[in-house]
Amino acid sequence: KTEKGGRLLDQALFKLPVVSSILKKLSAARFAQMLGSLIENGIPMLGALQVVRGITGNRLFGETIDQAAENVSKGLGLAHSLRGIDWIPPLAVQMIEVGEQSGELEKMLAKIADFYESQLENQLLGLTALMEPLMIVVMGLIIGFIVLSICLPIFEMNQLIV
């Protein structure tokens, strides 16, 4: 519940193989969707970054957005500020850079959000498809254990009678 504990939890989640991928895509989609909407509606970049900081739900991502806002206030581009950060997908950074250079950052952010939402949906569908056979195997093992625990005493009693 503390800030330090939440930060450690976020760091641990970003190190788990499957969870890390899901969190990166989810954070990138939320970030791009909100930032694109805010910029499209006339909010200045620095103000939009301040609003988006709390939207992602991840402290590490929020700290990254704070650093990016600081760099943007110094005159650097958003893509340059986000480059090299582990939990921001490189493709998102490249697309933001293209959007900045072409002057259509809002449209590019919307494309980023759509792309990562579809990627996330596909990955979650794959995980649920993988979970079904795994659950069947686990249930089979549990039922097998129950059947053996009932049948073994009966077999032992049968051998005592004979």
mmCIF file of C-alpha atoms in Angstrom:
data_model
loop_
_atom_site.group_PDB
_atom_site.id
_atom_site.type_symbol
_atom_site.label_atom_id
_atom_site.label_comp_id
_atom_site.label_asym_id
_atom_site.label_seq_id
_atom_site.Cartn_x
_atom_site.Cartn_y
_atom_site.Cartn_z
ATOM 1 C CA LYS A 1 0.000 0.000 0.000
ATOM 2 C CA THR A 2 2.982 2.306 0.362
ATOM 3 C CA GLU A 3 4.582 4.063 -2.577
ATOM 4 C CA LYS A 4 7.757 1.989 -2.227
ATOM 5 C CA GLY A 5 5.797 -1.257 -1.991
ATOM 6 C CA GLY A 6 3.726 -0.372 -5.046
ATOM 7 C CA ARG A 7 6.841 0.473 -7.001
ATOM 8 C CA LEU A 8 8.456 -2.857 -6.045
ATOM 9 C CA LEU A 9 5.284 -4.691 -7.073
ATOM 10 C CA ASP A 10 5.257 -2.913 -10.439
ATOM 11 C CA GLN A 11 8.933 -3.784 -10.980
ATOM 12 C CA ALA A 12 8.266 -7.438 -10.116
ATOM 13 C CA LEU A 13 5.305 -7.589 -12.504
ATOM 14 C CA PHE A 14 7.430 -6.187 -15.326
ATOM 15 C CA LYS A 15 9.911 -9.044 -14.809
ATOM 16 C CA LEU A 16 7.359 -11.860 -15.182
ATOM 17 C CA PRO A 17 7.455 -13.241 -18.748
ATOM 18 C CA VAL A 18 3.804 -13.277 -19.846
ATOM 19 C CA VAL A 19 2.540 -10.627 -17.439
ATOM 20 C CA SER A 20 5.237 -8.198 -18.562
ATOM 21 C CA SER A 21 4.150 -8.403 -22.179
ATOM 22 C CA ILE A 22 0.505 -7.857 -21.256
ATOM 23 C CA LEU A 23 1.312 -4.893 -18.999
ATOM 24 C CA LYS A 24 3.500 -3.231 -21.622
ATOM 25 C CA LYS A 25 0.794 -3.490 -24.272
ATOM 26 C CA LEU A 26 -1.944 -2.383 -21.890
ATOM 27 C CA SER A 27 0.045 0.615 -20.660
ATOM 28 C CA ALA A 28 1.053 1.621 -24.196
ATOM 29 C CA ALA A 29 -2.558 1.392 -25.406
ATOM 30 C CA ARG A 30 -3.904 3.450 -22.477
ATOM 31 C CA PHE A 31 -1.142 6.024 -22.807
ATOM 32 C CA ALA A 32 -1.587 6.457 -26.551
ATOM 33 C CA GLN A 33 -5.389 6.550 -26.403
ATOM 34 C CA MET A 34 -5.557 9.184 -23.668
ATOM 35 C CA LEU A 35 -2.696 11.327 -24.949
ATOM 36 C CA GLY A 36 -4.102 11.279 -28.473
ATOM 37 C CA SER A 37 -7.581 12.271 -27.256
ATOM 38 C CA LEU A 38 -6.249 15.087 -25.098
ATOM 39 C CA ILE A 39 -4.000 16.528 -27.810
ATOM 40 C CA GLU A 40 -6.769 16.220 -30.392
ATOM 41 C CA ASN A 41 -9.066 18.254 -28.140
ATOM 42 C CA GLY A 42 -6.577 21.090 -27.815
ATOM 43 C CA ILE A 43 -4.821 20.308 -24.546
ATOM 44 C CA PRO A 44 -1.131 21.305 -24.674
ATOM 45 C CA MET A 45 1.407 18.479 -24.619
ATOM 46 C CA LEU A 46 2.699 19.165 -21.091
ATOM 47 C CA GLY A 47 -0.793 19.365 -19.635
ATOM 48 C CA ALA A 48 -1.819 16.211 -21.461
ATOM 49 C CA LEU A 49 1.217 14.350 -20.140
ATOM 50 C CA GLN A 50 0.334 15.402 -16.583
ATOM 51 C CA VAL A 51 -3.193 14.028 -17.015
ATOM 52 C CA VAL A 52 -2.019 10.819 -18.658
ATOM 53 C CA ARG A 53 0.471 10.133 -15.865
ATOM 54 C CA GLY A 54 -2.247 8.847 -13.548
ATOM 55 C CA ILE A 55 -4.211 6.965 -16.206
ATOM 56 C CA THR A 56 -1.792 4.105 -16.829
ATOM 57 C CA GLY A 57 -2.147 2.652 -13.318
ATOM 58 C CA ASN A 58 1.543 1.817 -13.125
ATOM 59 C CA ARG A 59 4.055 3.762 -11.054
ATOM 60 C CA LEU A 60 7.048 2.992 -13.291
ATOM 61 C CA PHE A 61 5.149 4.108 -16.365
ATOM 62 C CA GLY A 62 4.045 7.236 -14.480
ATOM 63 C CA GLU A 63 7.639 8.069 -13.572
ATOM 64 C CA THR A 64 8.608 7.605 -17.211
ATOM 65 C CA ILE A 65 5.869 9.995 -18.277
ATOM 66 C CA ASP A 66 7.112 12.536 -15.698
ATOM 67 C CA GLN A 67 10.630 12.307 -17.146
ATOM 68 C CA ALA A 68 9.226 12.632 -20.662
ATOM 69 C CA ALA A 69 7.243 15.723 -19.640
ATOM 70 C CA GLU A 70 10.385 17.258 -18.183
ATOM 71 C CA ASN A 71 12.322 16.564 -21.395
ATOM 72 C CA VAL A 72 9.487 17.922 -23.541
ATOM 73 C CA SER A 73 9.472 21.111 -21.456
ATOM 74 C CA LYS A 74 13.187 21.445 -22.283
ATOM 75 C CA GLY A 75 12.421 21.275 -25.995
ATOM 76 C CA LEU A 76 13.076 17.603 -26.773
ATOM 77 C CA GLY A 77 10.562 15.540 -28.689
ATOM 78 C CA LEU A 78 8.262 13.042 -26.991
ATOM 79 C CA ALA A 79 9.715 10.104 -28.947
ATOM 80 C CA HIS A 80 13.257 11.112 -27.982
ATOM 81 C CA SER A 81 12.174 11.288 -24.324
ATOM 82 C CA LEU A 82 10.616 7.808 -24.410
ATOM 83 C CA ARG A 83 13.380 6.037 -26.352
ATOM 84 C CA GLY A 84 15.400 3.405 -24.512
ATOM 85 C CA ILE A 85 12.908 2.781 -21.720
ATOM 86 C CA ASP A 86 12.312 -0.934 -21.170
ATOM 87 C CA TRP A 87 8.589 -0.888 -20.530
ATOM 88 C CA ILE A 88 7.685 1.228 -23.547
ATOM 89 C CA PRO A 89 7.563 -0.860 -26.718
ATOM 90 C CA PRO A 90 10.095 0.348 -29.327
ATOM 91 C CA LEU A 91 7.432 0.233 -32.043
ATOM 92 C CA ALA A 92 5.323 2.731 -30.092
ATOM 93 C CA VAL A 93 8.303 5.089 -29.815
ATOM 94 C CA GLN A 94 8.980 4.816 -33.554
ATOM 95 C CA MET A 95 5.336 5.501 -34.393
ATOM 96 C CA ILE A 96 5.295 8.531 -32.068
ATOM 97 C CA GLU A 97 8.434 9.812 -33.810
ATOM 98 C CA VAL A 98 6.777 9.440 -37.217
ATOM 99 C CA GLY A 99 3.702 11.227 -35.902
ATOM 100 C CA GLU A 100 5.803 14.099 -34.580
ATOM 101 C CA GLN A 101 7.701 14.448 -37.851
ATOM 102 C CA SER A 102 4.564 14.318 -40.004
ATOM 103 C CA GLY A 103 2.591 16.668 -37.764
ATOM 104 C CA GLU A 104 -0.150 14.102 -37.200
ATOM 105 C CA LEU A 105 0.719 12.902 -33.715
ATOM 106 C CA GLU A 106 -2.942 12.535 -32.705
ATOM 107 C CA LYS A 107 -3.702 10.132 -35.550
ATOM 108 C CA MET A 108 -0.542 8.143 -34.915
ATOM 109 C CA LEU A 109 -1.371 7.844 -31.206
ATOM 110 C CA ALA A 110 -4.825 6.523 -32.134
ATOM 111 C CA LYS A 111 -3.181 3.955 -34.432
ATOM 112 C CA ILE A 112 -0.811 2.939 -31.622
ATOM 113 C CA ALA A 113 -3.736 2.461 -29.249
ATOM 114 C CA ASP A 114 -5.681 0.385 -31.791
ATOM 115 C CA PHE A 115 -2.634 -1.722 -32.620
ATOM 116 C CA TYR A 116 -1.761 -2.552 -29.012
ATOM 117 C CA GLU A 117 -5.396 -3.168 -28.070
ATOM 118 C CA SER A 118 -5.697 -5.711 -30.875
ATOM 119 C CA GLN A 119 -2.342 -7.278 -29.923
ATOM 120 C CA LEU A 120 -3.480 -7.499 -26.311
ATOM 121 C CA GLU A 121 -6.802 -9.032 -27.295
ATOM 122 C CA ASN A 122 -5.065 -11.662 -29.435
ATOM 123 C CA GLN A 123 -2.603 -12.496 -26.671
ATOM 124 C CA LEU A 124 -5.371 -12.847 -24.076
ATOM 125 C CA LEU A 125 -7.402 -15.039 -26.417
ATOM 126 C CA GLY A 126 -4.351 -17.254 -26.886
ATOM 127 C CA LEU A 127 -3.827 -17.482 -23.133
ATOM 128 C CA THR A 128 -7.446 -18.430 -22.496
ATOM 129 C CA ALA A 129 -7.253 -21.048 -25.240
ATOM 130 C CA LEU A 130 -4.168 -22.444 -23.513
ATOM 131 C CA MET A 131 -5.836 -22.390 -20.110
ATOM 132 C CA GLU A 132 -8.734 -24.649 -21.152
ATOM 133 C CA PRO A 133 -6.657 -27.816 -21.732
ATOM 134 C CA LEU A 134 -4.562 -27.034 -18.664
ATOM 135 C CA MET A 135 -7.687 -26.800 -16.510
ATOM 136 C CA ILE A 136 -8.966 -30.122 -17.905
ATOM 137 C CA VAL A 137 -5.681 -31.829 -16.996
ATOM 138 C CA VAL A 138 -5.696 -30.355 -13.491
ATOM 139 C CA MET A 139 -9.325 -31.376 -12.945
ATOM 140 C CA GLY A 140 -8.494 -34.886 -14.215
ATOM 141 C CA LEU A 141 -5.635 -35.146 -11.721
ATOM 142 C CA ILE A 142 -7.866 -33.996 -8.867
ATOM 143 C CA ILE A 143 -10.618 -36.456 -9.798
ATOM 144 C CA GLY A 144 -8.049 -39.241 -10.206
ATOM 145 C CA PHE A 145 -6.676 -38.501 -6.742
ATOM 146 C CA ILE A 146 -10.177 -38.598 -5.241
ATOM 147 C CA VAL A 147 -11.010 -41.892 -6.981
ATOM 148 C CA LEU A 148 -7.743 -43.469 -5.807
ATOM 149 C CA SER A 149 -8.250 -42.250 -2.254
ATOM 150 C CA ILE A 150 -11.686 -43.924 -2.228
ATOM 151 C CA CYS A 151 -10.722 -47.131 -4.063
ATOM 152 C CA LEU A 152 -7.421 -47.967 -2.309
ATOM 153 C CA PRO A 153 -9.019 -48.537 1.128
ATOM 154 C CA ILE A 154 -11.689 -50.699 -0.515
ATOM 155 C CA PHE A 155 -9.035 -52.812 -2.230
ATOM 156 C CA GLU A 156 -7.131 -53.181 1.045
ATOM 157 C CA MET A 157 -10.280 -54.299 2.852
ATOM 158 C CA ASN A 158 -10.993 -56.788 0.053
ATOM 159 C CA GLN A 159 -7.514 -58.339 0.476
ATOM 160 C CA LEU A 160 -8.019 -58.663 4.253
ATOM 161 C CA ILE A 161 -11.256 -60.573 3.701
ATOM 162 C CA VAL A 162 -9.702 -63.035 1.243
#
